[in-house]
Amino acid sequence: MAQRAVKVLAGLIGLGVVGAGAFLFITRPQPWPAEHWAQAGAGDAARGAIVFSMGGCVSCHAAPGAKDDAKLTLAGGLALKSPFGTFHVPNISPDEKAGIGGWTLAQFGDAMTRGVGPGGEHLYPSFPYGSYSRISVQDVADLFAYLKTLPKSDHVAPPHELGFPFNIRLAVGGWKFLYLNDKPRVDLANADDKVKRGQYIVEGPGHCGECHTPRDALGGFKTDQWLAGAPNPEGEGRIPNITPGGDIANWSEADIVTYLQTGFTPDYDSVGGSMVEVQQNMSKLPQADVEAIAAYLKAVPKR
Amino acid sequence: MLRKLVAATALCLISATTVVSAAGYGEEREHTMEKIGGAMATLGKVAKGESAYDAEGVKGALTTINTSIGHFKTLFPAGSENDSKEASPAIWANKADFEAHADKLAADSAALLAQLPADQAGVGAAMGVLGKDCGACHQAYRLKK
């Protein structure tokens, strides 16, 4: 009788070990193999500056309160409050000790597109690699080249302050299993090159969905509500629905372009809040790219 | 008779003030901003080539912006913090900075009046300057609805 109980117990423990092993395997950090980054051509900093504007890196990585050119010193330090705790944004200046000056392209690319840090650890998706996973190898290489031209900072940000269980980095592997991919967010039949370019920008480096798409309890997107608007993560009010069924339904493509380039709506209201900085970045993009964004926004499903 | 008239007038004025105070400053703030928006629309149509450049129209629009923002500054006295959902508490916490933003728009529009933009391109450039002023204040002090 006792022998049977021991056998059952041993069986259960065995199952537990296998289960845990499977879980650890499925949720392990998965950087790209080295060949992936080896295929990149030399990084072009001028093209990287455009990716930089699309990516909005300044909005999180500049020192809090920095203005104008000082914003290009990506010292980190901003505290981002979230339902999971407070994230402290790191230094990504080219400083060799405090920033990313000592990183290889592969390390930078794995962080950007796989959410894996230089030590092989999971990064938290408050860094929007869930969107950046769609950035091309060459754009990553160009961005890396541009970042290396920026001023150095020796500032070291404090570690994140997260509650249990979010402070367990390994758990991010579970989040990635559920949510991390590089597939298109929406299916656009007959998309022409302009719309496809807009899709690349908006879903990838533009990471517009990170604010404009509602999330579930684990912080993943409700993908059937792509760009349909969401509660404001920074306080009261709502982030607008920018599908053709939402707040900009009556805007033409040209209206969207004007807004992104000048901040003026069709009735000459003016952009506010956290969108101001986004609009300032968008205004730096080539005309064709801004038109592509507008074309894509007119093509996504109405919500 | 005169006394009755004076009394009646006084009563009307007092009631009017009470009505405004009861309604709060929210409507007046929005109305003033919409006046500025209307002036921007006039400039915007010229900048986009939708209407022909017209010096009088440009001057009128810039004047409207200049006087409106001066009036706007007076619509945020202590005690009016809850008069509209879009006015951030940061306005009263940083009153001097908020007013400095209004002053900047006033100064920039005055400078443009002194050296009036002379053509479509000039008006476009002017809108860039003024638009930045709008954005800078809205970024810090305007809340989403």
CSV table of C-alpha atoms in Angstrom, one decimal:
chain,number,residue,atom,x,y,z
A,1,MET,CA,0.0,0.0,0.0
A,2,ALA,CA,2.8,2.4,1.0
A,3,GLN,CA,4.8,1.2,-2.0
A,4,ARG,CA,2.0,2.2,-4.4
A,5,ALA,CA,1.7,5.6,-2.7
A,6,VAL,CA,5.5,6.1,-3.1
A,7,LYS,CA,5.2,5.1,-6.8
A,8,VAL,CA,2.4,7.5,-7.4
A,9,LEU,CA,4.2,10.3,-5.7
A,10,ALA,CA,7.4,9.6,-7.6
A,11,GLY,CA,5.3,9.6,-10.8
A,12,LEU,CA,3.8,12.9,-10.0
A,13,ILE,CA,7.1,14.5,-9.1
A,14,GLY,CA,8.5,13.1,-12.3
A,15,LEU,CA,5.7,14.7,-14.3
A,16,GLY,CA,6.3,18.0,-12.4
A,17,VAL,CA,9.9,18.0,-13.3
A,18,VAL,CA,9.1,17.3,-17.0
A,19,GLY,CA,6.4,20.0,-16.9
A,20,ALA,CA,8.8,22.5,-15.4
A,21,GLY,CA,11.4,21.6,-17.9
A,22,ALA,CA,9.0,22.1,-20.7
A,23,PHE,CA,7.9,25.4,-19.3
A,24,LEU,CA,11.5,26.6,-18.9
A,25,PHE,CA,12.3,25.4,-22.5
A,26,ILE,CA,9.3,27.1,-24.0
A,27,THR,CA,9.9,30.4,-22.2
A,28,ARG,CA,13.7,30.6,-22.6
A,29,PRO,CA,15.1,33.8,-24.0
A,30,GLN,CA,15.6,33.3,-27.8
A,31,PRO,CA,18.1,35.6,-29.4
A,32,TRP,CA,18.6,35.3,-33.1
A,33,PRO,CA,21.4,33.0,-34.4
A,34,ALA,CA,24.6,35.0,-35.2
A,35,GLU,CA,24.1,34.6,-39.0
A,36,HIS,CA,20.9,36.7,-38.8
A,37,TRP,CA,22.8,39.8,-37.9
A,38,ALA,CA,25.9,39.0,-40.0
A,39,GLN,CA,23.8,39.6,-43.1
A,40,ALA,CA,23.4,43.3,-42.3
A,41,GLY,CA,25.3,45.7,-44.5
A,42,ALA,CA,27.3,48.5,-42.9
A,43,GLY,CA,25.1,50.7,-40.8
A,44,ASP,CA,24.1,54.1,-42.4
A,45,ALA,CA,23.7,56.7,-39.6
A,46,ALA,CA,21.7,59.1,-41.9
A,47,ARG,CA,19.1,56.4,-42.6
A,48,GLY,CA,19.3,55.4,-38.9
A,49,ALA,CA,18.2,58.9,-37.9
A,50,ILE,CA,14.9,58.3,-39.7
A,51,VAL,CA,14.4,55.0,-37.9
A,52,PHE,CA,15.2,56.9,-34.7
A,53,SER,CA,12.4,59.4,-35.4
A,54,MET,CA,10.0,56.6,-36.3
A,55,GLY,CA,10.9,54.7,-33.1
A,56,GLY,CA,10.4,57.6,-30.8
A,57,CYS,CA,13.4,56.5,-28.7
A,58,VAL,CA,13.8,60.0,-27.3
A,59,SER,CA,10.4,59.9,-25.6
A,60,CYS,CA,11.5,57.3,-23.1
A,61,HIS,CA,15.3,57.3,-23.2
A,62,ALA,CA,16.1,61.0,-22.9
A,63,ALA,CA,16.8,62.3,-19.4
A,64,PRO,CA,13.6,63.6,-17.8
A,65,GLY,CA,13.0,67.3,-18.4
A,66,ALA,CA,15.7,67.5,-21.2
A,67,LYS,CA,14.8,70.0,-23.9
A,68,ASP,CA,15.8,70.4,-27.6
A,69,ASP,CA,19.3,69.1,-28.4
A,70,ALA,CA,19.8,67.8,-24.9
A,71,LYS,CA,17.2,65.2,-25.6
A,72,LEU,CA,19.7,63.4,-27.9
A,73,THR,CA,21.7,62.4,-24.8
A,74,LEU,CA,19.9,59.1,-24.1
A,75,ALA,CA,20.8,58.9,-20.5
A,76,GLY,CA,17.7,57.2,-19.3
A,77,GLY,CA,16.2,57.8,-15.9
A,78,LEU,CA,12.5,58.3,-16.7
A,79,ALA,CA,10.2,56.5,-14.3
A,80,LEU,CA,7.3,54.8,-16.1
A,81,LYS,CA,4.4,54.0,-13.8
A,82,SER,CA,2.3,51.0,-15.0
A,83,PRO,CA,-0.2,48.5,-13.5
A,84,PHE,CA,2.8,46.2,-13.0
A,85,GLY,CA,5.0,48.6,-11.0
A,86,THR,CA,7.5,51.3,-12.0
A,87,PHE,CA,10.0,50.8,-14.8
A,88,HIS,CA,13.2,52.8,-14.8
A,89,VAL,CA,14.3,53.5,-18.3
A,90,PRO,CA,18.0,52.6,-19.0
A,91,ASN,CA,20.9,54.5,-20.5
A,92,ILE,CA,21.3,53.8,-24.2
A,93,SER,CA,23.9,56.4,-25.0
A,94,PRO,CA,27.1,55.1,-26.6
A,95,ASP,CA,28.9,55.2,-23.2
A,96,GLU,CA,31.0,52.0,-22.9
A,97,LYS,CA,30.2,51.4,-19.3
A,98,ALA,CA,26.8,52.9,-18.5
A,99,GLY,CA,25.3,52.7,-22.0
A,100,ILE,CA,25.4,50.5,-25.1
A,101,GLY,CA,28.8,51.6,-26.3
A,102,GLY,CA,30.3,48.1,-25.7
A,103,TRP,CA,27.4,46.2,-27.4
A,104,THR,CA,27.7,44.3,-30.7
A,105,LEU,CA,25.1,44.7,-33.4
A,106,ALA,CA,23.8,41.2,-32.5
A,107,GLN,CA,23.2,42.3,-28.9
A,108,PHE,CA,21.5,45.5,-29.9
A,109,GLY,CA,19.4,43.7,-32.5
A,110,ASP,CA,18.4,40.9,-30.1
A,111,ALA,CA,17.2,43.5,-27.6
A,112,MET,CA,15.3,45.5,-30.2
A,113,THR,CA,13.6,42.5,-32.0
A,114,ARG,CA,13.6,39.6,-29.5
A,115,GLY,CA,13.6,41.4,-26.1
A,116,VAL,CA,16.8,39.7,-25.0
A,117,GLY,CA,19.4,41.6,-23.1
A,118,PRO,CA,23.2,41.4,-23.6
A,119,GLY,CA,23.5,38.9,-20.7
A,120,GLY,CA,20.9,36.6,-22.4
A,121,GLU,CA,18.1,37.8,-20.0
A,122,HIS,CA,14.5,38.6,-20.9
A,123,LEU,CA,13.8,42.4,-21.2
A,124,TYR,CA,10.4,43.7,-20.0
A,125,PRO,CA,8.0,44.6,-22.8
A,126,SER,CA,7.6,48.1,-21.5
A,127,PHE,CA,10.4,48.4,-24.0
A,128,PRO,CA,8.1,47.9,-27.0
A,129,TYR,CA,10.1,45.1,-28.7
A,130,GLY,CA,6.7,43.5,-29.2
A,131,SER,CA,6.3,46.1,-32.0
A,132,TYR,CA,10.0,46.5,-32.9
A,133,SER,CA,10.2,42.8,-33.7
A,134,ARG,CA,9.0,43.9,-37.1
A,135,ILE,CA,12.0,46.2,-37.8
A,136,SER,CA,14.2,44.9,-40.7
A,137,VAL,CA,17.8,43.8,-40.1
A,138,GLN,CA,19.2,46.7,-42.1
A,139,ASP,CA,17.0,49.3,-40.3
A,140,VAL,CA,18.3,47.9,-37.0
A,141,ALA,CA,21.9,48.2,-38.2
A,142,ASP,CA,21.3,51.8,-39.4
A,143,LEU,CA,19.7,52.7,-36.1
A,144,PHE,CA,22.6,51.2,-34.2
A,145,ALA,CA,25.1,53.3,-36.3
A,146,TYR,CA,23.1,56.5,-35.6
A,147,LEU,CA,22.9,55.9,-31.9
A,148,LYS,CA,26.7,55.6,-31.8
A,149,THR,CA,27.0,59.2,-33.1
A,150,LEU,CA,25.0,60.6,-30.1
A,151,PRO,CA,26.6,62.1,-26.9
A,152,LYS,CA,27.7,59.8,-24.1
A,153,SER,CA,26.2,59.8,-20.6
A,154,ASP,CA,27.5,57.9,-17.5
A,155,HIS,CA,24.1,57.9,-15.8
A,156,VAL,CA,23.0,54.6,-14.4
A,157,ALA,CA,19.2,54.1,-13.9
A,158,PRO,CA,18.0,52.2,-10.8
A,159,PRO,CA,16.5,48.7,-11.3
A,160,HIS,CA,12.8,48.4,-12.0
A,161,GLU,CA,10.4,48.4,-9.0
A,162,LEU,CA,7.9,45.7,-9.8
A,163,GLY,CA,5.5,43.7,-7.6
A,164,PHE,CA,5.3,39.9,-7.4
A,165,PRO,CA,5.0,38.0,-9.8
A,166,PHE,CA,6.1,40.6,-12.4
A,167,ASN,CA,9.5,40.9,-10.8
A,168,ILE,CA,10.4,37.4,-12.0
A,169,ARG,CA,12.1,38.0,-15.3
A,170,LEU,CA,11.7,34.4,-16.3
A,171,ALA,CA,7.9,35.0,-16.4
A,172,VAL,CA,8.4,37.4,-19.3
A,173,GLY,CA,9.1,34.3,-21.3
A,174,GLY,CA,5.4,33.3,-20.7
A,175,TRP,CA,4.3,36.8,-22.0
A,176,LYS,CA,6.5,36.3,-25.1
A,177,PHE,CA,5.1,32.9,-25.7
A,178,LEU,CA,1.6,34.4,-25.7
A,179,TYR,CA,2.3,37.7,-27.5
A,180,LEU,CA,5.7,38.1,-29.2
A,181,ASN,CA,5.7,37.6,-32.9
A,182,ASP,CA,6.6,39.5,-36.1
A,183,LYS,CA,3.5,38.7,-38.1
A,184,PRO,CA,1.3,41.5,-39.6
A,185,ARG,CA,-1.2,42.9,-37.2
A,186,VAL,CA,-3.9,43.1,-39.8
A,187,ASP,CA,-4.5,41.3,-43.1
A,188,LEU,CA,-4.7,43.8,-46.0
A,189,ALA,CA,-5.7,42.2,-49.2
A,190,ASN,CA,-4.4,44.0,-52.3
A,191,ALA,CA,-2.2,46.3,-50.3
A,192,ASP,CA,-0.2,48.5,-52.7
A,193,ASP,CA,3.5,49.4,-52.0
A,194,LYS,CA,2.5,52.6,-50.2
A,195,VAL,CA,0.1,50.8,-47.8
A,196,LYS,CA,2.7,48.1,-47.3
A,197,ARG,CA,5.3,50.7,-46.4
A,198,GLY,CA,2.8,52.3,-44.0
A,199,GLN,CA,2.1,49.0,-42.5
A,200,TYR,CA,5.8,48.4,-41.9
A,201,ILE,CA,6.2,51.8,-40.2
A,202,VAL,CA,3.1,51.8,-38.1
A,203,GLU,CA,3.2,48.2,-36.9
A,204,GLY,CA,7.0,48.2,-36.5
A,205,PRO,CA,9.2,51.1,-35.6
A,206,GLY,CA,6.3,53.5,-35.2
A,207,HIS,CA,4.8,51.2,-32.5
A,208,CYS,CA,1.6,53.2,-32.7
A,209,GLY,CA,-0.4,50.3,-31.4
A,210,GLU,CA,1.3,50.4,-28.1
A,211,CYS,CA,-0.9,53.4,-27.2
A,212,HIS,CA,-3.7,53.2,-29.7
A,213,THR,CA,-4.7,49.5,-29.2
A,214,PRO,CA,-6.5,48.2,-26.1
A,215,ARG,CA,-4.8,45.5,-24.0
A,216,ASP,CA,-5.9,42.5,-21.9
A,217,ALA,CA,-5.1,41.9,-18.3
A,218,LEU,CA,-1.6,40.5,-19.1
A,219,GLY,CA,-0.7,43.6,-21.1
A,220,GLY,CA,-1.0,42.0,-24.5
A,221,PHE,CA,-2.9,43.6,-27.4
A,222,LYS,CA,-6.5,42.8,-28.1
A,223,THR,CA,-5.5,42.4,-31.8
A,224,ASP,CA,-9.1,42.3,-33.1
A,225,GLN,CA,-9.2,45.9,-31.9
A,226,TRP,CA,-6.1,47.0,-33.7
A,227,LEU,CA,-5.7,50.9,-33.4
A,228,ALA,CA,-9.2,51.2,-32.1
A,229,GLY,CA,-8.3,53.4,-29.1
A,230,ALA,CA,-7.5,52.6,-25.5
A,231,PRO,CA,-7.6,54.1,-22.0
A,232,ASN,CA,-4.8,56.7,-21.5
A,233,PRO,CA,-1.9,54.8,-19.8
A,234,GLU,CA,-0.7,58.1,-18.3
A,235,GLY,CA,-4.0,59.0,-16.5
A,236,GLU,CA,-7.5,60.1,-17.5
A,237,GLY,CA,-9.2,60.2,-20.8
A,238,ARG,CA,-8.8,58.0,-23.9
A,239,ILE,CA,-6.2,57.5,-26.7
A,240,PRO,CA,-8.1,58.0,-29.9
A,241,ASN,CA,-9.4,55.3,-32.3
A,242,ILE,CA,-7.4,55.9,-35.5
A,243,THR,CA,-9.1,53.3,-37.7
A,244,PRO,CA,-11.4,54.5,-40.4
A,245,GLY,CA,-14.4,53.9,-38.0
A,246,GLY,CA,-13.0,56.1,-35.3
A,247,ASP,CA,-12.2,59.7,-34.3
A,248,ILE,CA,-10.5,60.4,-37.7
A,249,ALA,CA,-13.2,58.8,-39.8
A,250,ASN,CA,-13.9,62.1,-41.7
A,251,TRP,CA,-10.3,62.9,-42.3
A,252,SER,CA,-8.8,62.5,-45.7
A,253,GLU,CA,-5.3,61.0,-46.2
A,254,ALA,CA,-4.1,64.5,-46.8
A,255,ASP,CA,-5.6,65.6,-43.5
A,256,ILE,CA,-3.7,62.8,-41.7
A,257,VAL,CA,-0.5,63.9,-43.5
A,258,THR,CA,-1.1,67.6,-42.4
A,259,TYR,CA,-1.7,66.5,-38.8
A,260,LEU,CA,1.5,64.4,-38.6
A,261,GLN,CA,3.5,67.2,-40.2
A,262,THR,CA,2.1,70.3,-38.4
A,263,GLY,CA,0.0,69.1,-35.5
A,264,PHE,CA,-3.1,70.8,-36.9
A,265,THR,CA,-6.4,68.9,-37.3
A,266,PRO,CA,-8.7,69.6,-40.2
A,267,ASP,CA,-10.6,72.2,-38.0
A,268,TYR,CA,-7.3,73.6,-36.8
A,269,ASP,CA,-7.4,72.2,-33.3
A,270,SER,CA,-3.9,71.4,-32.3
A,271,VAL,CA,-2.2,68.2,-31.0
A,272,GLY,CA,-1.8,67.8,-27.3
A,273,GLY,CA,-0.4,65.6,-24.5
A,274,SER,CA,1.9,62.8,-25.3
A,275,MET,CA,1.1,62.9,-29.0
A,276,VAL,CA,2.9,66.3,-29.3
A,277,GLU,CA,6.3,64.5,-29.2
A,278,VAL,CA,5.2,61.8,-31.5
A,279,GLN,CA,4.0,64.4,-34.0
A,280,GLN,CA,7.3,66.3,-33.8
A,281,ASN,CA,9.1,63.0,-34.6
A,282,MET,CA,6.7,62.2,-37.5
A,283,SER,CA,7.3,65.7,-39.0
A,284,LYS,CA,11.0,64.7,-39.5
A,285,LEU,CA,10.1,61.7,-41.7
A,286,PRO,CA,10.3,61.9,-45.5
A,287,GLN,CA,7.1,63.0,-47.3
A,288,ALA,CA,6.6,59.5,-48.8
A,289,ASP,CA,6.7,57.8,-45.4
A,290,VAL,CA,4.2,60.2,-43.9
A,291,GLU,CA,1.9,59.6,-46.9
A,292,ALA,CA,2.4,55.8,-46.4
A,293,ILE,CA,1.3,56.0,-42.8
A,294,ALA,CA,-1.8,57.9,-43.8
A,295,ALA,CA,-2.6,55.4,-46.6
A,296,TYR,CA,-2.2,52.5,-44.1
A,297,LEU,CA,-4.5,54.2,-41.6
A,298,LYS,CA,-7.2,54.5,-44.2
A,299,ALA,CA,-6.8,50.8,-45.1
A,300,VAL,CA,-6.9,49.1,-41.7
A,301,PRO,CA,-10.3,47.5,-40.7
A,302,LYS,CA,-12.9,49.9,-39.3
A,303,ARG,CA,-13.5,49.5,-35.6
B,1,MET,CA,-37.3,106.8,-10.9
B,2,LEU,CA,-33.5,107.1,-11.3
B,3,ARG,CA,-32.9,105.2,-8.1
B,4,LYS,CA,-35.1,102.4,-9.4
B,5,LEU,CA,-33.1,102.4,-12.6
B,6,VAL,CA,-29.8,102.2,-10.8
B,7,ALA,CA,-31.1,99.5,-8.6
B,8,ALA,CA,-32.4,97.5,-11.5
B,9,THR,CA,-29.1,97.8,-13.4
B,10,ALA,CA,-27.1,96.8,-10.4
B,11,LEU,CA,-29.3,93.8,-9.9
B,12,CYS,CA,-28.9,92.8,-13.5
B,13,LEU,CA,-25.1,93.1,-13.4
B,14,ILE,CA,-24.9,91.2,-10.2
B,15,SER,CA,-27.1,88.4,-11.6
B,16,ALA,CA,-25.0,88.3,-14.8
B,17,THR,CA,-21.8,87.8,-12.8
B,18,THR,CA,-23.4,85.1,-10.7
B,19,VAL,CA,-24.5,83.3,-13.8
B,20,VAL,CA,-21.0,83.4,-15.3
B,21,SER,CA,-19.4,82.3,-12.1
B,22,ALA,CA,-22.0,79.5,-11.8
B,23,ALA,CA,-21.2,78.3,-15.3
B,24,GLY,CA,-17.5,78.6,-14.7
B,25,TYR,CA,-14.7,79.4,-17.1
B,26,GLY,CA,-14.9,76.2,-19.1
B,27,GLU,CA,-17.1,77.5,-21.9
B,28,GLU,CA,-15.2,80.8,-22.3
B,29,ARG,CA,-11.9,78.9,-22.5
B,30,GLU,CA,-13.2,76.6,-25.2
B,31,HIS,CA,-14.8,79.5,-27.1
B,32,THR,CA,-11.5,81.5,-27.0
B,33,MET,CA,-9.5,78.6,-28.2
B,34,GLU,CA,-12.0,78.1,-31.0
B,35,LYS,CA,-11.5,81.7,-32.0
B,36,ILE,CA,-7.7,81.0,-32.3
B,37,GLY,CA,-8.5,77.9,-34.3
B,38,GLY,CA,-10.7,79.9,-36.7
B,39,ALA,CA,-7.8,82.3,-37.2
B,40,MET,CA,-5.4,79.4,-37.8
B,41,ALA,CA,-7.9,78.1,-40.4
B,42,THR,CA,-7.7,81.4,-42.3
B,43,LEU,CA,-3.9,81.2,-42.3
B,44,GLY,CA,-4.0,77.5,-43.1
B,45,LYS,CA,-6.0,77.9,-46.2
B,46,VAL,CA,-3.5,80.4,-47.5
B,47,ALA,CA,-0.6,78.2,-46.6
B,48,LYS,CA,-2.2,75.2,-48.4
B,49,GLY,CA,-3.1,77.3,-51.4
B,50,GLU,CA,-6.8,76.8,-50.9
B,51,SER,CA,-7.3,80.6,-50.7
B,52,ALA,CA,-5.4,83.4,-52.3
B,53,TYR,CA,-2.9,85.3,-50.1
B,54,ASP,CA,-4.6,88.5,-48.8
B,55,ALA,CA,-2.7,90.8,-46.5
B,56,GLU,CA,-5.8,92.1,-44.7
B,57,GLY,CA,-7.0,88.6,-43.9
B,58,VAL,CA,-3.6,87.5,-42.7
B,59,LYS,CA,-3.3,90.6,-40.5
B,60,GLY,CA,-6.8,90.0,-39.1
B,61,ALA,CA,-6.1,86.4,-38.3
B,62,LEU,CA,-2.8,87.2,-36.5
B,63,THR,CA,-4.5,90.0,-34.6
B,64,THR,CA,-7.3,87.6,-33.5
B,65,ILE,CA,-4.7,85.1,-32.2
B,66,ASN,CA,-2.8,87.8,-30.4
B,67,THR,CA,-5.8,89.3,-28.6
B,68,SER,CA,-7.4,86.0,-27.9
B,69,ILE,CA,-4.4,84.4,-26.2
B,70,GLY,CA,-4.2,87.5,-24.0
B,71,HIS,CA,-7.8,87.1,-23.0
B,72,PHE,CA,-7.3,83.3,-22.5
B,73,LYS,CA,-4.6,83.9,-19.9
B,74,THR,CA,-7.2,85.6,-17.7
B,75,LEU,CA,-9.6,82.6,-17.6
B,76,PHE,CA,-7.7,80.5,-15.0
B,77,PRO,CA,-8.1,82.3,-11.6
B,78,ALA,CA,-7.7,80.4,-8.4
B,79,GLY,CA,-10.8,78.5,-7.6
B,80,SER,CA,-11.5,77.6,-11.3
B,81,GLU,CA,-9.5,74.4,-11.2
B,82,ASN,CA,-12.6,72.2,-11.9
B,83,ASP,CA,-14.2,74.3,-14.5
B,84,SER,CA,-13.2,72.1,-17.4
B,85,LYS,CA,-12.0,68.5,-17.8
B,86,GLU,CA,-9.2,69.5,-20.2
B,87,ALA,CA,-7.5,72.0,-18.0
B,88,SER,CA,-4.7,70.1,-16.2
B,89,PRO,CA,-4.0,70.8,-12.5
B,90,ALA,CA,-0.5,71.5,-13.6
B,91,ILE,CA,-1.7,74.9,-14.8
B,92,TRP,CA,-2.2,76.1,-11.2
B,93,ALA,CA,0.8,74.2,-10.0
B,94,ASN,CA,3.0,76.0,-12.6
B,95,LYS,CA,1.1,79.2,-13.2
B,96,ALA,CA,4.1,81.2,-14.2
B,97,ASP,CA,5.2,78.7,-16.8
B,98,PHE,CA,1.6,78.3,-18.1
B,99,GLU,CA,1.4,82.1,-18.6
B,100,ALA,CA,4.8,82.1,-20.2
B,101,HIS,CA,3.5,79.8,-22.9
B,102,ALA,CA,0.6,82.2,-23.5
B,103,ASP,CA,3.0,85.1,-23.6
B,104,LYS,CA,5.1,83.3,-26.2
B,105,LEU,CA,2.2,82.9,-28.6
B,106,ALA,CA,1.3,86.6,-28.0
B,107,ALA,CA,4.9,87.6,-28.7
B,108,ASP,CA,5.3,85.4,-31.8
B,109,SER,CA,2.0,86.7,-33.3
B,110,ALA,CA,3.0,90.3,-32.5
B,111,ALA,CA,6.3,89.8,-34.2
B,112,LEU,CA,4.5,88.4,-37.3
B,113,LEU,CA,2.2,91.4,-37.3
B,114,ALA,CA,5.2,93.7,-37.2
B,115,GLN,CA,6.8,91.9,-40.2
B,116,LEU,CA,3.7,90.6,-42.0
B,117,PRO,CA,4.3,87.3,-44.0
B,118,ALA,CA,4.1,88.4,-47.6
B,119,ASP,CA,3.1,85.3,-49.5
B,120,GLN,CA,1.9,81.7,-49.3
B,121,ALA,CA,5.3,80.4,-48.2
B,122,GLY,CA,5.6,83.1,-45.6
B,123,VAL,CA,2.3,82.2,-44.1
B,124,GLY,CA,3.3,78.5,-44.1
B,125,ALA,CA,6.4,79.4,-42.1
B,126,ALA,CA,4.4,81.5,-39.7
B,127,MET,CA,2.1,78.6,-39.0
B,128,GLY,CA,5.1,76.5,-38.2
B,129,VAL,CA,6.2,79.0,-35.5
B,130,LEU,CA,2.7,79.4,-34.1
B,131,GLY,CA,1.9,75.7,-34.2
B,132,LYS,CA,5.0,74.9,-32.1
B,133,ASP,CA,3.6,77.4,-29.5
B,134,CYS,CA,0.3,75.6,-29.5
B,135,GLY,CA,1.9,72.2,-29.1
B,136,ALA,CA,4.3,73.2,-26.3
B,137,CYS,CA,1.4,74.4,-24.1
B,138,HIS,CA,-0.9,71.6,-25.0
B,139,GLN,CA,1.8,69.0,-24.3
B,140,ALA,CA,2.1,70.1,-20.7
B,141,TYR,CA,-1.3,71.6,-19.8
B,142,ARG,CA,-4.0,70.1,-21.9
B,143,LEU,CA,-5.6,66.8,-20.7
B,144,LYS,CA,-7.3,64.3,-22.9
B,145,LYS,CA,-11.0,64.1,-22.6
